[in-house]
Tab-separated table of C-alpha atoms in Angstrom:
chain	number	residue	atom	x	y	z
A	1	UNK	CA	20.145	-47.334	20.481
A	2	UNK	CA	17.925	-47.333	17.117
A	3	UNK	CA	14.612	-47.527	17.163
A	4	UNK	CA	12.505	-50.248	16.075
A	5	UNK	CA	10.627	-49.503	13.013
A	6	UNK	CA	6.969	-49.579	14.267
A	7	UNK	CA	7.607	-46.989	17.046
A	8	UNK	CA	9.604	-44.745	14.158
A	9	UNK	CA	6.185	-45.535	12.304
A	10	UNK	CA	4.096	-44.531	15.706
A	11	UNK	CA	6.154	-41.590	16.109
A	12	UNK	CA	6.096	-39.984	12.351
A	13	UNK	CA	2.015	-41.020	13.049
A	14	UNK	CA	2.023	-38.463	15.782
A	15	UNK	CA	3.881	-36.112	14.293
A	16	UNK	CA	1.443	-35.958	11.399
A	17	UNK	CA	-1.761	-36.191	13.209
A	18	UNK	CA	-0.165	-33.211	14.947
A	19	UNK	CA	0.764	-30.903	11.984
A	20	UNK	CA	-2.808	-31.753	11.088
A	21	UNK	CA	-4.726	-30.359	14.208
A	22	UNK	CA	-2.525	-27.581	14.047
A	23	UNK	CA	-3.296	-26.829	10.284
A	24	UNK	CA	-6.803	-27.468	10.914
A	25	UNK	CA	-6.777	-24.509	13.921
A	26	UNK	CA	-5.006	-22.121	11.741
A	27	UNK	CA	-7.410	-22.763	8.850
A	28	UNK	CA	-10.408	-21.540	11.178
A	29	UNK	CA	-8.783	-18.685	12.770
A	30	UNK	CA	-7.836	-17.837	9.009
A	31	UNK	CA	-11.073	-19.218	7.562
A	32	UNK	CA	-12.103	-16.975	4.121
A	33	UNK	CA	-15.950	-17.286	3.225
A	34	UNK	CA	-18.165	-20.458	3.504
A	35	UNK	CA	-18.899	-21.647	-0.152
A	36	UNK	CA	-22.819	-19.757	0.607
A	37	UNK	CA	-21.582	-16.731	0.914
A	38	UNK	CA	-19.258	-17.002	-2.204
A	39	UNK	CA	-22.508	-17.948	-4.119
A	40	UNK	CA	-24.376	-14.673	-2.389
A	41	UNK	CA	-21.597	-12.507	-4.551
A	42	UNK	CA	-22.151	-13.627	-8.275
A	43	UNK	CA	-26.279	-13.382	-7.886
A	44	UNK	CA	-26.258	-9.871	-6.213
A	45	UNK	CA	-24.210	-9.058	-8.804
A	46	UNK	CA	-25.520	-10.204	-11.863
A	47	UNK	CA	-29.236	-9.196	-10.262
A	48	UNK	CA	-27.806	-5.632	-9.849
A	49	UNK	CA	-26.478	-5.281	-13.361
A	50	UNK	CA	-29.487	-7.113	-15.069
A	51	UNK	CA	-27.539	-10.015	-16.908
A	52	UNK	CA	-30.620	-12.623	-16.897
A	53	UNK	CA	-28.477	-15.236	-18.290
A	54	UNK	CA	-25.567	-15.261	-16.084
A	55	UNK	CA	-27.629	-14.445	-12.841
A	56	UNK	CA	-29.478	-17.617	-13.890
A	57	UNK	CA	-26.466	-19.501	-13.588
A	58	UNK	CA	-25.625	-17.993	-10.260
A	59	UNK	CA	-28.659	-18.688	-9.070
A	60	UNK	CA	-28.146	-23.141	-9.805
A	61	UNK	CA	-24.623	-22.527	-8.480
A	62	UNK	CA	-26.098	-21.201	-4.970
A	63	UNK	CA	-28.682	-23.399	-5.058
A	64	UNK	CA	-25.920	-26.296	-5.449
A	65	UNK	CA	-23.721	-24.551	-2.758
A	66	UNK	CA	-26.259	-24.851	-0.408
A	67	UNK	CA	-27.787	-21.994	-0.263
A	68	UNK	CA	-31.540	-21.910	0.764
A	69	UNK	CA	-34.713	-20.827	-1.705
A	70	UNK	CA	-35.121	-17.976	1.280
A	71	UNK	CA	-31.949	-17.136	1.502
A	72	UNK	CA	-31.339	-16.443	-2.013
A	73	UNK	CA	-34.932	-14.255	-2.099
A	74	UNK	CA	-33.687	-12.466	0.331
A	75	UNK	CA	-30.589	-11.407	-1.097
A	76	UNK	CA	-33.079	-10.804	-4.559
A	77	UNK	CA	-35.529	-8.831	-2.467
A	78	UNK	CA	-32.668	-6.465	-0.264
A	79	UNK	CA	-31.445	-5.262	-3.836
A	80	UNK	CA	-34.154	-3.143	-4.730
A	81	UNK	CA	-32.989	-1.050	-2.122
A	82	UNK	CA	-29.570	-0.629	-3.631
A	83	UNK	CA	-30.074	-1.247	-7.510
A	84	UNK	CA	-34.357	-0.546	-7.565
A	85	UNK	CA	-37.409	-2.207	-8.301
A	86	UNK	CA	-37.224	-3.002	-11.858
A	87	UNK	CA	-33.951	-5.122	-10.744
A	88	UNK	CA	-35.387	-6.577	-7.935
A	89	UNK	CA	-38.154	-7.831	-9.801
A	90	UNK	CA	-36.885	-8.721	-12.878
A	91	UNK	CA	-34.370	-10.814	-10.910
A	92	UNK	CA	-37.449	-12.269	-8.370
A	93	UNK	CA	-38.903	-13.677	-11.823
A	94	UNK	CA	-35.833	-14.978	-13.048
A	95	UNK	CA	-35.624	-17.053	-9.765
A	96	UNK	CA	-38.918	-18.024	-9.734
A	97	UNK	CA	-39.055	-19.576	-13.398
A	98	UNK	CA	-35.952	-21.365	-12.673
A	99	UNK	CA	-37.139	-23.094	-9.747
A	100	UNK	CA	-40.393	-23.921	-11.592
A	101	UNK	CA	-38.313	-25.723	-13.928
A	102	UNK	CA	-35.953	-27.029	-11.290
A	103	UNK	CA	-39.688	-28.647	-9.728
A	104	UNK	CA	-40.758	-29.896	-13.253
A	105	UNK	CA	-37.476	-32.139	-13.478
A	106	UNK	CA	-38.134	-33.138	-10.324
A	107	UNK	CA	-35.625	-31.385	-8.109
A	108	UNK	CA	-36.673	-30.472	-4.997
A	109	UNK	CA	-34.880	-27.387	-3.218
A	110	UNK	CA	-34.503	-26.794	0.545
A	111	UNK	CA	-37.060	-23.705	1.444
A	112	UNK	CA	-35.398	-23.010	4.723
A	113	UNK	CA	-36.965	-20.626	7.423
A	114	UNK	CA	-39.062	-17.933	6.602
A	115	UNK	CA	-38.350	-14.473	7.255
A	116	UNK	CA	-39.304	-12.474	10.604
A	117	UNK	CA	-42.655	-9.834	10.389
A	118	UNK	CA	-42.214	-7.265	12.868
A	119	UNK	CA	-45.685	-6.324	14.657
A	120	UNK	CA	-48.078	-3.417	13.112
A	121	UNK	CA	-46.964	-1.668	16.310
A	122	UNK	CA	-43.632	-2.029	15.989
A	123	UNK	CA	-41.129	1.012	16.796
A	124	UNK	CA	-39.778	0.937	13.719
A	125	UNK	CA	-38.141	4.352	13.977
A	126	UNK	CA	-36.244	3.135	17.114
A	127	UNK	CA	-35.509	-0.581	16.029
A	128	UNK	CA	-33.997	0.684	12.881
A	129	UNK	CA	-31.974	3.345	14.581
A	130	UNK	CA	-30.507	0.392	16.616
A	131	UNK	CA	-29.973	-1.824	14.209
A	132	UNK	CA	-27.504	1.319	12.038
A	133	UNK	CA	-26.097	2.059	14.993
A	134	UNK	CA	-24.823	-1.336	15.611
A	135	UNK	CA	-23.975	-1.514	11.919
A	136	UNK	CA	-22.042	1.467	10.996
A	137	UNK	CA	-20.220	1.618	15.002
A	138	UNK	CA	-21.956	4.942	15.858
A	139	UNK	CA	-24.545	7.061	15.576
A	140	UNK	CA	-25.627	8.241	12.122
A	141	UNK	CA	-25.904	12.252	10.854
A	142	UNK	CA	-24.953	14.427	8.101
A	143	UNK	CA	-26.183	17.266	6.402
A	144	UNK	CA	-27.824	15.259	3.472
A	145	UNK	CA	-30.241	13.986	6.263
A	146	UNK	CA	-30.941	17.492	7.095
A	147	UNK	CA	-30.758	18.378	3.672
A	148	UNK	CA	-33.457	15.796	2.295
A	149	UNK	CA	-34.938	13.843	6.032
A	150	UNK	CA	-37.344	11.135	4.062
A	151	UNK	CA	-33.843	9.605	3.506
A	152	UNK	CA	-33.124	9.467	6.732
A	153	UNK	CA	-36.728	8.232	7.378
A	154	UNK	CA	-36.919	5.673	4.710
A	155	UNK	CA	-32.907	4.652	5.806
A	156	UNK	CA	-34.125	3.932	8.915
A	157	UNK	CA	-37.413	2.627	8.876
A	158	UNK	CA	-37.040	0.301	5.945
A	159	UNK	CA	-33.962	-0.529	5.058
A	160	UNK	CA	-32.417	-1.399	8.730
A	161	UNK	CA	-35.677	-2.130	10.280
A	162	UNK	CA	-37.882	-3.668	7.693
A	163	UNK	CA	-35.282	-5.019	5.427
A	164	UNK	CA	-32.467	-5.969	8.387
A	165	UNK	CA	-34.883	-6.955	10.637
A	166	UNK	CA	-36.350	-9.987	8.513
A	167	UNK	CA	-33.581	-12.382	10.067
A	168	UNK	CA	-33.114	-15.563	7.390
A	169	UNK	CA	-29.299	-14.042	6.110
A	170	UNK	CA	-27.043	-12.654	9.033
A	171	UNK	CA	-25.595	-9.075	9.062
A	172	UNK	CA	-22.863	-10.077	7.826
A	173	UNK	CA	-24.190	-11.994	4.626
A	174	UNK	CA	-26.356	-8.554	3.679
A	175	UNK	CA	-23.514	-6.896	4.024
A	176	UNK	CA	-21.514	-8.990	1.738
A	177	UNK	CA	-24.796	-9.158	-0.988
A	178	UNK	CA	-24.577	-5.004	-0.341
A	179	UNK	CA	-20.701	-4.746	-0.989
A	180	UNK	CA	-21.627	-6.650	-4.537
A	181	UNK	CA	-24.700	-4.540	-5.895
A	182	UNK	CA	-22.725	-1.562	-4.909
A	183	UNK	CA	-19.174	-2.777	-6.589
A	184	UNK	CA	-21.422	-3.422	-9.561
A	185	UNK	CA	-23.380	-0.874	-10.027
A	186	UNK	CA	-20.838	0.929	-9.303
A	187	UNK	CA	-21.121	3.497	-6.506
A	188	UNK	CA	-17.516	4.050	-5.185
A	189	UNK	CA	-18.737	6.483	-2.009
A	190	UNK	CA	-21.823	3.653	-0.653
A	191	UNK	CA	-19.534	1.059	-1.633
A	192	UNK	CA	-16.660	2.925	0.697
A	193	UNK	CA	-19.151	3.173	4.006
A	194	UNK	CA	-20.158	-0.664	3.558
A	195	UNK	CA	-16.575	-1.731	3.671
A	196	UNK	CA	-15.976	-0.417	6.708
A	197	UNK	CA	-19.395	-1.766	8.158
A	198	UNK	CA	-18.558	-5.053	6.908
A	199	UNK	CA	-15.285	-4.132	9.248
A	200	UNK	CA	-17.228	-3.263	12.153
A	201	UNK	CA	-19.368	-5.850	12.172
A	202	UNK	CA	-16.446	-8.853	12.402
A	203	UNK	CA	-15.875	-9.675	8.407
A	204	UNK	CA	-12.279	-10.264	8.371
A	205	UNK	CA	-9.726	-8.583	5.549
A	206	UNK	CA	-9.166	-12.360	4.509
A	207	UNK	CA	-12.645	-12.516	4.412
A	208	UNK	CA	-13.192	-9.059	2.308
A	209	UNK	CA	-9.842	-9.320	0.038
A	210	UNK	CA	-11.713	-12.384	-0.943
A	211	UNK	CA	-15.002	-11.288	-1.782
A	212	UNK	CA	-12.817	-8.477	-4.229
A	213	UNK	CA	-11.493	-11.764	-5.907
A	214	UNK	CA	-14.239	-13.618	-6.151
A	215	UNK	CA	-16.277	-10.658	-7.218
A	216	UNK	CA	-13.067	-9.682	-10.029
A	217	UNK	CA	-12.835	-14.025	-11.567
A	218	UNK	CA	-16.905	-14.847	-11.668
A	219	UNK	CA	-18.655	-11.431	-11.998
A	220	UNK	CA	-16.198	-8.130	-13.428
A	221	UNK	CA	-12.854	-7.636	-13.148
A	222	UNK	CA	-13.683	-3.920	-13.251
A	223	UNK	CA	-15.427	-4.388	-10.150
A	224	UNK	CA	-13.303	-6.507	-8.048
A	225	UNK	CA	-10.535	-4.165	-8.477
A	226	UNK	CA	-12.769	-1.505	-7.286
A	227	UNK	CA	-13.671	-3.252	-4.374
A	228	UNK	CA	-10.040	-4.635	-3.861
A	229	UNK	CA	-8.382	-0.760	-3.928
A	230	UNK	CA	-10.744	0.428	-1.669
A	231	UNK	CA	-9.878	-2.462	0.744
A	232	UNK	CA	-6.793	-1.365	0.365
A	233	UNK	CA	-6.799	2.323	1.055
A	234	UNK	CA	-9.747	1.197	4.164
A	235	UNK	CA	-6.673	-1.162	5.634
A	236	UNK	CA	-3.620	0.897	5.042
A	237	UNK	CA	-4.869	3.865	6.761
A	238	UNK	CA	-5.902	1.542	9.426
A	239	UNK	CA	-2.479	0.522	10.011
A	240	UNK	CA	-1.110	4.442	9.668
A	241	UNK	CA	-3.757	4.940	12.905
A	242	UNK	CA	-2.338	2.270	14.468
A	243	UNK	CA	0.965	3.524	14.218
């Protein structure tokens, strides 16, 4: 018996509304990165290697992504504790004289929340140690600590409790800012350890074999494909352990 043409129609309507909820599920359990976070990877970049110009540009694009006037200081203000002050700053005043202009043409840009300040009697010692812990999957020790302990002092004090503590960017968007600066700069060894945080702390390899790309088209090839062959070497002797 043939069917009449408007249940055919109903049918073929199901079956597409179908294939669409289940391409829909598979392209959130295989999400990459939001279009933020792909903004977050050109300006620690450019910030980190000191290219005024193009970090200016970066810094409309995340601004047009969506990306918040805190958000995008904090990524500027985390960086002097990869790249230094005189980056950090220079790349603070290159942000701030491009929103001044933004405000003169009469573009207003969403401030979002302001950043956490941990009490004067905070245990900073003991909230940072926490905070790497969680990071990095376990306990952190070495003999440069012993060799030079400020590091480990300043490592733990500032960076993960100061710095990690300020809230306004997850983990997970620091980590991907981090990743950048250290791609760029470059520092193959720091840029290693961070992979695997970004690992620990639930950034996918989608998500991280995407960051190398984005990092290699907008910012250096040079430094995607550093970040990309680490990935790789990170991943395949995960699978050789899982073996």
């Amino acid at each position: 018996m043939l069917l009449k043409k408007s249940t055919v129609a109903f049918l073929v309507f199901l079956a597409v509304a179908a294939f669409s909820v289940i391409q829909a599920r598979s392209e959130v359990m295989n999400s990459g990165l939001t279009i933020q976070q792909q903004a977050i990877i050109p300006i620690a970049a450019f910030a980190a290697n000191g290219d005024t110009e193009k970090l200016k540009s970066a810094l409309e694009d995340g601004l047009s992504a969506g990306l918040s006037v805190n958000e995008i200081k904090e990524v500027l203000i985390q960086l002097y504790a990869y790249a230094g002050f005189p980056r950090s700053l220079s790349a603070l005043n290159v942000f701030l004289d491009l929103l001044d202009t933004r405000k003169a043409a009469g573009i207003t840009d969403k401030v979002g929340p302001a950043p956490h300040e941990l009490p004067a009697d905070a245990e900073r010692r003991a909230i940072g140690t926490k905070i790497q812990t969680e990071l990095v999957g376990h306990s952190v020790r070495g003999r440069i600590y012993e060799f030079a302990p400020a590091m480990d002092t300043f490592l733990k004090e500032h960076l993960f409790c100061d710095i990690f503590s300020r809230g306004v960017l997850s983990w997970k968007d620091r980590e991907l800012a981090t990743i950048s600066i250290l791609a760029t700069l470059p520092a193959p060894a720091q840029l290693a350890s961070h992979l695997r945080v970004c690992r620990n702390i639930g950034m996918t390899e989608t998500q991280l074999k995407e960051a190398a790309a984005v990092l290699k088209a907008r910012v250096s090839e040079t430094a995607g494909t550093l970040m990309n062959d680490l990935l790789e070497k990170m991943y395949s002797a995960d699978r050789k352990e899982g073996n």
